[in-house]
Tab-separated table of C-alpha atoms and ligand atoms in Angstrom:
chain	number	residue	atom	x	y	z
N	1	UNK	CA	-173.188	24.785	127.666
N	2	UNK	CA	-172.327	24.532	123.709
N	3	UNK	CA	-174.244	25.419	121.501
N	4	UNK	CA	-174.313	24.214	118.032
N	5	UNK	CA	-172.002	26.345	115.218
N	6	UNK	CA	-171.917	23.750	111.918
N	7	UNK	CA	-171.232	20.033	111.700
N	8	UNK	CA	-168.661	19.250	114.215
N	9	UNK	CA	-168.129	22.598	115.250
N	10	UNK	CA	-169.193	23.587	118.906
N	11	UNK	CA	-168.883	27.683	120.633
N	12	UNK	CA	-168.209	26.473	123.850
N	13	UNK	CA	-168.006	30.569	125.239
N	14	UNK	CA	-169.246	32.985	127.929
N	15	UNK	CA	-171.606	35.781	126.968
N	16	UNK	CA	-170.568	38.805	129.189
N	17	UNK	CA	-174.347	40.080	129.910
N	18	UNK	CA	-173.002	42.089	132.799
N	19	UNK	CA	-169.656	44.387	131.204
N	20	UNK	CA	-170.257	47.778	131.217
N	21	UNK	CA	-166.373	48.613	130.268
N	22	UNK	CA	-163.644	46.357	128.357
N	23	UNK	CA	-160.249	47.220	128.089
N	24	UNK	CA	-160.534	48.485	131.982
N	25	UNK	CA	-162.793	51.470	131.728
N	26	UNK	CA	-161.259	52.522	128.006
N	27	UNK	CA	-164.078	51.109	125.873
N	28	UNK	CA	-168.081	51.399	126.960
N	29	UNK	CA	-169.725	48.216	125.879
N	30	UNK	CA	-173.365	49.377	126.571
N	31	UNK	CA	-174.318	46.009	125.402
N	32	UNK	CA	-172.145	43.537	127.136
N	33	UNK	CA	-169.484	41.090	124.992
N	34	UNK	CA	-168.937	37.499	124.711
N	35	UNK	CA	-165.977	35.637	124.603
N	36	UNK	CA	-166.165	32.997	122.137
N	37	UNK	CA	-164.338	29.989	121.899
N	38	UNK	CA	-165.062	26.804	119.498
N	39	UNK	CA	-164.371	22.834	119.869
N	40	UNK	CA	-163.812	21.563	116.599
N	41	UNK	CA	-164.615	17.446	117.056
N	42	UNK	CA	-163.075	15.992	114.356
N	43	UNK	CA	-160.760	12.743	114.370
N	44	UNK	CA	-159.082	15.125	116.816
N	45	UNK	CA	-159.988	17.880	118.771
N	46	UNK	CA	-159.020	21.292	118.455
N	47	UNK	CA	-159.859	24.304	120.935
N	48	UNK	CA	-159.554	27.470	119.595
N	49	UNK	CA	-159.346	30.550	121.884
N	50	UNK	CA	-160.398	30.579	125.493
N	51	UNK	CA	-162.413	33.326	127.931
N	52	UNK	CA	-161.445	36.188	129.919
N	53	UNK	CA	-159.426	35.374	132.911
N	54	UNK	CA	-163.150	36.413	135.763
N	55	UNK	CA	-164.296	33.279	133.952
N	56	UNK	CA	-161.428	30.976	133.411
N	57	UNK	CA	-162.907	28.559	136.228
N	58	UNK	CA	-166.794	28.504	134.758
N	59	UNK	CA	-165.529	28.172	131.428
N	60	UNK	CA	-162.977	25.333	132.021
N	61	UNK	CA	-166.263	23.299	133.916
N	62	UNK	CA	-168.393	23.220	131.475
N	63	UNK	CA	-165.939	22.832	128.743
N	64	UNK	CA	-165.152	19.707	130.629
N	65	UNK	CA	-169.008	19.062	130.787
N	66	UNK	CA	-168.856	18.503	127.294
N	67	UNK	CA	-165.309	17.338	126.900
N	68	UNK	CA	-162.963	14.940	128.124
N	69	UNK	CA	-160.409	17.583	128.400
N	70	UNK	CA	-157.634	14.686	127.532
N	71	UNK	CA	-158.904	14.362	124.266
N	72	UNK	CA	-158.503	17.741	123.224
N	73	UNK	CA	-155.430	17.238	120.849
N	74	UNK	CA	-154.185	20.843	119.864
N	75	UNK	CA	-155.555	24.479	121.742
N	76	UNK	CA	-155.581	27.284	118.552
N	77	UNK	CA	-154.424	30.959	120.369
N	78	UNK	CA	-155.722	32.640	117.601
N	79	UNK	CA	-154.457	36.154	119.972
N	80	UNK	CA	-152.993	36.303	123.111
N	81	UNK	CA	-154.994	39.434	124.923
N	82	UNK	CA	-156.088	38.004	128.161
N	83	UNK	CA	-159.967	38.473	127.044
N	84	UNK	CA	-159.088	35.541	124.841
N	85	UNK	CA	-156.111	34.052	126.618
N	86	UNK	CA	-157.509	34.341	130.326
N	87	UNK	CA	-158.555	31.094	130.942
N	88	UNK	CA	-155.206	29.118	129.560
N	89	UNK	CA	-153.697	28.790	133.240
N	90	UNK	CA	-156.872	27.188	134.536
N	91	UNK	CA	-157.206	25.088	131.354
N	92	UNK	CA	-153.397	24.232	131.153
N	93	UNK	CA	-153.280	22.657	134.744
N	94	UNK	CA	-155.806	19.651	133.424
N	95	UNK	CA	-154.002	19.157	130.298
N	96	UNK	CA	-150.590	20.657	130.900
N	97	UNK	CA	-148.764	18.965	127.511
N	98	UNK	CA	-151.863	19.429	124.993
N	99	UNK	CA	-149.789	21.822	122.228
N	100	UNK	CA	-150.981	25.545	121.760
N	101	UNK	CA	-150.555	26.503	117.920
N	102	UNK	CA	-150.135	30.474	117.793
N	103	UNK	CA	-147.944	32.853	115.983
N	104	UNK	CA	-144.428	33.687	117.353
N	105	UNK	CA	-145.184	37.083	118.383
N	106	UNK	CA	-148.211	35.201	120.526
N	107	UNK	CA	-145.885	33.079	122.298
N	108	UNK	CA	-143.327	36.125	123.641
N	109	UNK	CA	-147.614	37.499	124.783
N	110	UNK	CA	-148.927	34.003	126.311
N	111	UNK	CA	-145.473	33.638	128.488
N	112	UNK	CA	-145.595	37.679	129.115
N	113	UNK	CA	-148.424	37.244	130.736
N	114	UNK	CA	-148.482	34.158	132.113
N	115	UNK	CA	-144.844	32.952	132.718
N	116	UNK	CA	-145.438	28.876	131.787
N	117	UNK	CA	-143.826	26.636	129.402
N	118	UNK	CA	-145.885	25.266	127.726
N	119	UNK	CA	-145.687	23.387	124.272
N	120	UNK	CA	-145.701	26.112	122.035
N	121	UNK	CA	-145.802	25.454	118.199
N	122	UNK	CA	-145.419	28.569	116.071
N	123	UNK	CA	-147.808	28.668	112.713
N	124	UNK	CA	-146.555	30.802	109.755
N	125	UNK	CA	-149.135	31.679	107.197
N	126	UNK	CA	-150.628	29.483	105.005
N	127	UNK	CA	-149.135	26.222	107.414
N	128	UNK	CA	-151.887	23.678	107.896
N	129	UNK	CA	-152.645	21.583	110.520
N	130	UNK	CA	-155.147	18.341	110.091
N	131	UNK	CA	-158.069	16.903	112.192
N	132	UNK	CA	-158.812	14.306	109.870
N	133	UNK	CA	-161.254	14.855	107.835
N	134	UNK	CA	-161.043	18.326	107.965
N	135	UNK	CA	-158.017	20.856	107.980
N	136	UNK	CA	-157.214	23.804	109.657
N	137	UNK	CA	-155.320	26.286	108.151
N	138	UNK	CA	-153.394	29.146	109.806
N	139	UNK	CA	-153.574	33.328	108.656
N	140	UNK	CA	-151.430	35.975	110.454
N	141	UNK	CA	-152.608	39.006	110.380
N	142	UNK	CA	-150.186	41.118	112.872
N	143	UNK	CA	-152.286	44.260	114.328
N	144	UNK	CA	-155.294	43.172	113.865
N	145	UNK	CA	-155.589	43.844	116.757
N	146	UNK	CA	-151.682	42.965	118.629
N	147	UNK	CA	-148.958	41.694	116.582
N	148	UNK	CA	-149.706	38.396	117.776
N	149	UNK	CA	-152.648	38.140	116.000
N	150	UNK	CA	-154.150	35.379	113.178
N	151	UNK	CA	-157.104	33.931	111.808
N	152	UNK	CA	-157.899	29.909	111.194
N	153	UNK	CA	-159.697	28.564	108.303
N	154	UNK	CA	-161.583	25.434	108.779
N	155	UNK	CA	-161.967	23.190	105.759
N	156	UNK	CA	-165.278	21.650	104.914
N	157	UNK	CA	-167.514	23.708	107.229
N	158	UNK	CA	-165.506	26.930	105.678
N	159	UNK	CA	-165.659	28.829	108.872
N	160	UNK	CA	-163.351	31.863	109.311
N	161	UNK	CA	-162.068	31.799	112.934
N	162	UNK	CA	-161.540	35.501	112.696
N	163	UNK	CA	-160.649	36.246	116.108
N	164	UNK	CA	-161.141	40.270	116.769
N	165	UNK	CA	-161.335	41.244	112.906
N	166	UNK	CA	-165.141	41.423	112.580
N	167	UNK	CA	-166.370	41.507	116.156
N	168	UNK	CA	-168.749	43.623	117.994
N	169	UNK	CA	-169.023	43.833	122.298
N	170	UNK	CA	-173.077	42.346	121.917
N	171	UNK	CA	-173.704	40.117	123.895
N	172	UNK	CA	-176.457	38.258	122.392
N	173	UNK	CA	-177.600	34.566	123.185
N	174	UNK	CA	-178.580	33.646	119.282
N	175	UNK	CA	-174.834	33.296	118.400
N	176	UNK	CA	-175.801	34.186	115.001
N	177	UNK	CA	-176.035	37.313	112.921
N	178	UNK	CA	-179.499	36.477	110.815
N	179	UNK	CA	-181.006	36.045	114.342
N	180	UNK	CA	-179.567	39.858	115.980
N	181	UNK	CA	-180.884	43.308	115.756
N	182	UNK	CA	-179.961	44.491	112.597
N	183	UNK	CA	-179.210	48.279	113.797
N	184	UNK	CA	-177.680	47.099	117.088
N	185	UNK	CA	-175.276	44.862	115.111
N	186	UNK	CA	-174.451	47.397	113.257
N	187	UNK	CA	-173.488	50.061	115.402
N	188	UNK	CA	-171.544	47.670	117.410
N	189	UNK	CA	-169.516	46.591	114.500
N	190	UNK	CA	-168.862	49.812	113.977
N	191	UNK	CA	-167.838	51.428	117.024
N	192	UNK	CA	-165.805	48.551	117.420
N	193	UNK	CA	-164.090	48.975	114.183
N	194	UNK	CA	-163.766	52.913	115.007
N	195	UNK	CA	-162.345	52.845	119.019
N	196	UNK	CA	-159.917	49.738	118.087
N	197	UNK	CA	-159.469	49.388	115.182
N	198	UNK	CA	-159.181	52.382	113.145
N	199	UNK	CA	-155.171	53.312	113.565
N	200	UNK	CA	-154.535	49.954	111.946
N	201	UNK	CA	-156.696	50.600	108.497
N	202	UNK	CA	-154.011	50.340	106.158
N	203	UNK	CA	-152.736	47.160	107.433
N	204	UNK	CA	-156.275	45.854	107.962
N	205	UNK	CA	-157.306	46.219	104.329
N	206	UNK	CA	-153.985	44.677	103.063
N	207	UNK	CA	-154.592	41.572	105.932
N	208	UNK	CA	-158.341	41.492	104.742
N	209	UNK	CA	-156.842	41.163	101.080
N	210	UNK	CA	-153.887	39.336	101.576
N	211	UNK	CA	-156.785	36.457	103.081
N	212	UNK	CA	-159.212	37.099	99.846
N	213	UNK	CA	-156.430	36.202	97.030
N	214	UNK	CA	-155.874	32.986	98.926
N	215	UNK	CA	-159.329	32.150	97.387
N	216	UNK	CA	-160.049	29.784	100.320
N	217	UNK	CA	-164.244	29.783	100.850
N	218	UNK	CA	-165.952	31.272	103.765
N	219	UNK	CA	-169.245	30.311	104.617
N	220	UNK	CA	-169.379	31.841	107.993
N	221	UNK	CA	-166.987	34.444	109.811
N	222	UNK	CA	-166.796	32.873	113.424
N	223	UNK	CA	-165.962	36.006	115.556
N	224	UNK	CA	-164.402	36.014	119.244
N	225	UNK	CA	-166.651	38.873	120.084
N	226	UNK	CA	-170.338	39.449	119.308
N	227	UNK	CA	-172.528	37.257	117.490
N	228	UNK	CA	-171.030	35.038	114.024
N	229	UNK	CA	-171.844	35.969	110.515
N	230	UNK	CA	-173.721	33.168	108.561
N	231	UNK	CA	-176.124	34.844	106.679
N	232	UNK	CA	-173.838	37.016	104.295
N	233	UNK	CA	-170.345	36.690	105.720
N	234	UNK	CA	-169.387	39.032	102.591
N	235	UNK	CA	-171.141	42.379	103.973
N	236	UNK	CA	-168.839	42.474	106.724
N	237	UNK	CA	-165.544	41.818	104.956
N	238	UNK	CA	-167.084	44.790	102.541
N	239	UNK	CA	-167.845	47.265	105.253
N	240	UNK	CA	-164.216	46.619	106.837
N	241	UNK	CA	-163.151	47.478	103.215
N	242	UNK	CA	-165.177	50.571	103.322
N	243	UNK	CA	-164.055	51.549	107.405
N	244	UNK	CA	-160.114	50.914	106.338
N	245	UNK	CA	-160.555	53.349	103.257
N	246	UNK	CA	-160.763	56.784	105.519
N	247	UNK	CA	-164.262	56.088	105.679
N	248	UNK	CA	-167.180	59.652	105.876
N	249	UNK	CA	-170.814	59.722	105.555
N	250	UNK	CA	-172.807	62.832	104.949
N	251	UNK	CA	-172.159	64.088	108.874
N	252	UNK	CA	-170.558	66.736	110.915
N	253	UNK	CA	-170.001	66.512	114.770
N	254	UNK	CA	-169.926	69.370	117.098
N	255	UNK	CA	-168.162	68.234	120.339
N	256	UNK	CA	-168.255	71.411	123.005
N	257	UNK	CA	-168.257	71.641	126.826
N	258	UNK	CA	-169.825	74.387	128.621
N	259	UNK	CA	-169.578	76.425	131.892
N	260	UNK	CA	-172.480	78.862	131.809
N	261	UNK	CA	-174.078	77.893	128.464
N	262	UNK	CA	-172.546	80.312	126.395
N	263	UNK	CA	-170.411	77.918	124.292
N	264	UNK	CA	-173.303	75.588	124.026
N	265	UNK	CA	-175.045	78.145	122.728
N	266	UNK	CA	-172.274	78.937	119.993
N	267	UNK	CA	-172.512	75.366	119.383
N	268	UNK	CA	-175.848	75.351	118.645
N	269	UNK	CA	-175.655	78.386	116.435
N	270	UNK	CA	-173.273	76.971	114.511
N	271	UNK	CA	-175.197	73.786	113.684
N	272	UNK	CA	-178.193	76.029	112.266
N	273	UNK	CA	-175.387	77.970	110.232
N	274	UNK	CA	-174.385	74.303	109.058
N	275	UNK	CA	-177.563	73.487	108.172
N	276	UNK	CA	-178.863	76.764	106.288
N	277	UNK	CA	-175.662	75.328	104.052
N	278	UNK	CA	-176.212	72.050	103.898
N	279	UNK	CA	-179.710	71.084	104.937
N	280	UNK	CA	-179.172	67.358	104.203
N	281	UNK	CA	-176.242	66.903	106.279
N	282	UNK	CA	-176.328	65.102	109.260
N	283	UNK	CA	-175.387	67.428	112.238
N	284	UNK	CA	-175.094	65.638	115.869
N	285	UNK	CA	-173.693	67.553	118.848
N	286	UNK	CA	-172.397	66.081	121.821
N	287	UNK	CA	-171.305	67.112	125.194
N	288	UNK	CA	-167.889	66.522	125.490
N	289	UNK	CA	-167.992	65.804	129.362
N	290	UNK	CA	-171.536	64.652	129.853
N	291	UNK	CA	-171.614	61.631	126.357
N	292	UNK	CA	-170.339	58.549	126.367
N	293	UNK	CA	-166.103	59.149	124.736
N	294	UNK	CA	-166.605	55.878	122.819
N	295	UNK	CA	-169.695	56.921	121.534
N	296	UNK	CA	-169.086	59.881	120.294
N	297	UNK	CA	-165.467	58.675	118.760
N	298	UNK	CA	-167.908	56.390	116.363
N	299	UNK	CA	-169.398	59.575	115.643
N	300	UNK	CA	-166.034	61.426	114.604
N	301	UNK	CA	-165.008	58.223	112.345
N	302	UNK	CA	-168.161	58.725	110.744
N	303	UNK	CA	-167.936	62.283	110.311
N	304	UNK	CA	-166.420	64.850	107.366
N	305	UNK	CA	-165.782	66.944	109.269
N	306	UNK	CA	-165.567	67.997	113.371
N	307	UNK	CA	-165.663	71.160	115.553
N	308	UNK	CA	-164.727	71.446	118.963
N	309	UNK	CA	-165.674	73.799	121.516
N	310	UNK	CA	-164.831	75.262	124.808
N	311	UNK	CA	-165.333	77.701	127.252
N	312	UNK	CA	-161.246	79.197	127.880
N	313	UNK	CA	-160.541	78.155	131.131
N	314	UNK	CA	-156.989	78.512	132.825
N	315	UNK	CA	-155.873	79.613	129.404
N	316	UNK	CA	-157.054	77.108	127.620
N	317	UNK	CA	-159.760	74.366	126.477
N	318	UNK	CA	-161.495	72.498	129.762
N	319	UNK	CA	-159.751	68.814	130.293
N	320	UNK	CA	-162.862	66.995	128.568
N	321	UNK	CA	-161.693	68.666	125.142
N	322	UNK	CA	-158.300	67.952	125.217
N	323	UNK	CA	-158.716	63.911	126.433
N	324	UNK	CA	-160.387	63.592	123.086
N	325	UNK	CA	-158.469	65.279	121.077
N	326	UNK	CA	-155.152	62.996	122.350
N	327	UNK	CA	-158.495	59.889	121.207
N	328	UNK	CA	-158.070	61.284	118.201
N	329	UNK	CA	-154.629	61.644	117.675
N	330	UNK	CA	-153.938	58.208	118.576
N	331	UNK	CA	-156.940	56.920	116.517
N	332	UNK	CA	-155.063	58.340	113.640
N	333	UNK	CA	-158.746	59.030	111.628
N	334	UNK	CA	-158.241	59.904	107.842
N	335	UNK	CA	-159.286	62.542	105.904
N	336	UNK	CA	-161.309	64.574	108.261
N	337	UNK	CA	-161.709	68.860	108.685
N	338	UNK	CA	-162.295	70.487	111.179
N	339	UNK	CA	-162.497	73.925	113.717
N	340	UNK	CA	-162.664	74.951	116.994
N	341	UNK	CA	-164.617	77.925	118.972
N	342	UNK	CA	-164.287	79.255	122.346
N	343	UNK	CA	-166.653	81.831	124.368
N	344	UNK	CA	-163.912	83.588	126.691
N	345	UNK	CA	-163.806	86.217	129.141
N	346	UNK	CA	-160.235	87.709	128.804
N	347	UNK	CA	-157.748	85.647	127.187
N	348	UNK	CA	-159.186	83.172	124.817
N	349	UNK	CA	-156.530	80.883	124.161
N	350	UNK	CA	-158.899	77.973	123.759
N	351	UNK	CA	-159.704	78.314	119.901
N	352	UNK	CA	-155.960	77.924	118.841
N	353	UNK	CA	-155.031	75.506	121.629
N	354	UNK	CA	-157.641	73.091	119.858
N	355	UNK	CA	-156.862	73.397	116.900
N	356	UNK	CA	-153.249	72.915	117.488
N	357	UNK	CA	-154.365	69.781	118.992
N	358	UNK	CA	-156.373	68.802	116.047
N	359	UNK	CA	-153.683	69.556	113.676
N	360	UNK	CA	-151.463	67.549	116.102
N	361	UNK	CA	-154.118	64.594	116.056
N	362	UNK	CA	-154.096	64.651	111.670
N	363	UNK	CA	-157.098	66.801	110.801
N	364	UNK	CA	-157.325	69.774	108.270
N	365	UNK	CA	-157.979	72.607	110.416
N	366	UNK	CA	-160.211	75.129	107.729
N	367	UNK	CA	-159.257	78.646	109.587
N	368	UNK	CA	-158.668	80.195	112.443
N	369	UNK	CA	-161.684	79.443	114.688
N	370	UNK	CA	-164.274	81.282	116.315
N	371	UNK	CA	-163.710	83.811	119.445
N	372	UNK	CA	-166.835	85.005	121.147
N	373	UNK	CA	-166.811	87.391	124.065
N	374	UNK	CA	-168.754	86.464	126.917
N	375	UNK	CA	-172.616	84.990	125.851
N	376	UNK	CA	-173.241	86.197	122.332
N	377	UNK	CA	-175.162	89.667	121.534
N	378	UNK	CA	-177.092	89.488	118.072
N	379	UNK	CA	-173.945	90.925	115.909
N	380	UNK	CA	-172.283	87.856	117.526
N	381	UNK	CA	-174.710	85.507	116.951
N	382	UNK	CA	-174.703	86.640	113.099
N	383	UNK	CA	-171.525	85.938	113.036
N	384	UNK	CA	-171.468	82.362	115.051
N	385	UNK	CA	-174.106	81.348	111.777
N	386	UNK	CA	-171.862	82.669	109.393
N	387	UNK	CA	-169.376	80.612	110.990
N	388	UNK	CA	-171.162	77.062	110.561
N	389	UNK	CA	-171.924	78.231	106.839
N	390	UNK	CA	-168.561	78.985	106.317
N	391	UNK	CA	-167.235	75.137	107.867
N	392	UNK	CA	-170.152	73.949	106.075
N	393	UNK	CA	-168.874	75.387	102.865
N	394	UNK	CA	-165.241	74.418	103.322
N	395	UNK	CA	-166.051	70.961	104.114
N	396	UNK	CA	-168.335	70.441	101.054
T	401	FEO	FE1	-160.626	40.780	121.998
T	401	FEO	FE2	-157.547	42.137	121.064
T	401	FEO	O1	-158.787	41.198	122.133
């Protein structure tokens, strides 16, 4: 069923209620996604973007509930990752000559995938196409998320077709951002930005500003996940500004796993030591094999600074540690300190084995880490507070 975007413009989508994961079972979406795709009814009519492939056959239905589907002129692919792309086979057999506008890099994707020839016409930036009355007009903007990917600007309604840049998995049945949970939005948007987006920040703020000096308006950024922006379409092209620019806030994160306790209870220790430093300072600790890995990886992109902990096991840090320090590395987050601490029996290897990992992953490691013996006696536990002051006092 459509529902109603602006003057001639239609989100003709599926809101994902049910997704627990996206990108198989990398990315939690606690919230579900949507998959949104527009009809643009002009003099002719444009489709831009489809649904994920599970709902190629519902989609294509009641698109064509709404739609001739021979009168759709021209199909945008505004980026060719099946959660966009998925329904183009189903969609393609009703209207196998209607042209698909994408980049070049999308076409070597869309035939990857799904091995057809269709009528491809490549877009280069700043090439228009016309409905009519309004105009479309094309803006590549390679990994943001794939290299494939671009925006469309729609003249006269001034809608930014902005494809991944600016989404959040939230499902949510209001389409619009004025009309969401304000928190909820946020955090979405944000873990977004931080589990997929983040190793692209330099490029993304150089996209985001190669768009802004075209000086074309934007009244609303029209998303392909998550609800649109209407009210303020700004703030979010601000706080993508902020993300790309190795983004803090006032926090440190304490990741640890534990066998027996012990290193939890370093871990908590430590957090009191960072407190006594910096009492305003926003400590959060996570288990590293019990929280949710997405989760917690908004919580490191937030962070200044990050300390890991493990129990040494088989000579080194349990497998929960390690899978999120190769997150990290490949997350490439900016700026960001950090340490690691290990309670140990009789070897102890864990402390340096993290923080070789860390140093391997881009953070500034501030020493050597902590080694505690077995569970911590009181000279030990002096010394796991002195610890957190210490971090505390070389990240500040
Ligand atoms: Fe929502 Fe890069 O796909």
């Amino acid at each position: 069923m459509r529902k109603k975007v602006a003057d001639s413009v239609s989100w003709v989508g599926k809101v994902d209620w049910e997704i627990r994961s996206a990108h198989g079972k990398e990315y939690s979406t606690h919230k579900g996604t949507s998959y949104n795709s527009y009809l643009i009814e002009d003099e002719k009519t444009a489709l831009i973007d489809t649904v994920w492939e599970p709902y190629a056959d519902e989609f294509v239905h009641n698109l064509s509930l709404e739609v001739d589907l021979d009168t759709i002129d021209y199909i945008i692919c505004n980026h060719a990752e099946p959660d966009h792309s998925g329904a183009l086979p189903v969609l393609m057999k009703h209207i196998p000559a209607t042209p698909i506008y994408c980049t070049k890099q999308a076409v070597r994707s869309i035939y990857g995938h799904y091995h057809q020839d269709w009528d491809f016409r490549t877009v280069e930036a700043g090439d228009t196409l016309s409905l009519g009355k309004k105009t479309f007009s094309f803006h590549p903007v390679p990994m943001v998320h794939w290299p494939d990917s671009m925006m469309t600007h729609l003249s006269g309604n001034n809608i930014l077709f902005s494809n991944d840049a600016f989404g959040q998995h939230y499902a949510h049945e209001l389409l619009f951002n004025d009309l969401a949970e304000k928190c909820t939005l946020h955090e979405e948007a944000i873990k977004y930005f931080a589990n997929i987006l983040t190793p692209f920040s330099a490029i993304i703020q150089s996209r985001i500003q190669d768009f802004l000096a075209t000086g074309l308006p934007v009244e609303m950024i029209a998303t392909s996940h998550g609800v649109l922006w209407r009210q303020n379409p700004e703030q979010i092209i601000e706080r993508y500004l902020q993300w790309c620019d190795a983004y803090q806030e006032d926090q440190i994160t304490i990741i640890y796993d534990t066998m027996y306790n012990s290193t939890k209870g370093i871990a908590e220790t430590i957090a009191r030591g960072i407190q006594q430093h910096s009492p305003a300072t926003r400590v959060k600790l996570f288990h590293a094999a019990k929280a949710d890995k997405n989760d917690v990886l908004t919580e490191v992109f937030r962070s200044k600074a990050v300390l890991l902990g493990s129990p040494t096991f088989n000579k080194g840090p349990l497998a929960s540690l390690s899978a999120l320090t190769e997150e990290f590395r490949g997350l490439k987050f900016m700026n960001k300190k950090a340490n690691a601490f290990t309670s140990y029996g009789w070897s102890g290897e864990a402390t340096s084995m993290l923080n070789a990992q860390l140093i391997d992953a881009g953070f500034s490691v501030t020493g050597e880490g902590l080694r505690i013996n077995w569970r911590m006696d009181s000279e030990e536990l002096e010394k796991a507070l002195q610890f957190g002051v210490d971090f505390a006092s070389a990240t500040f």
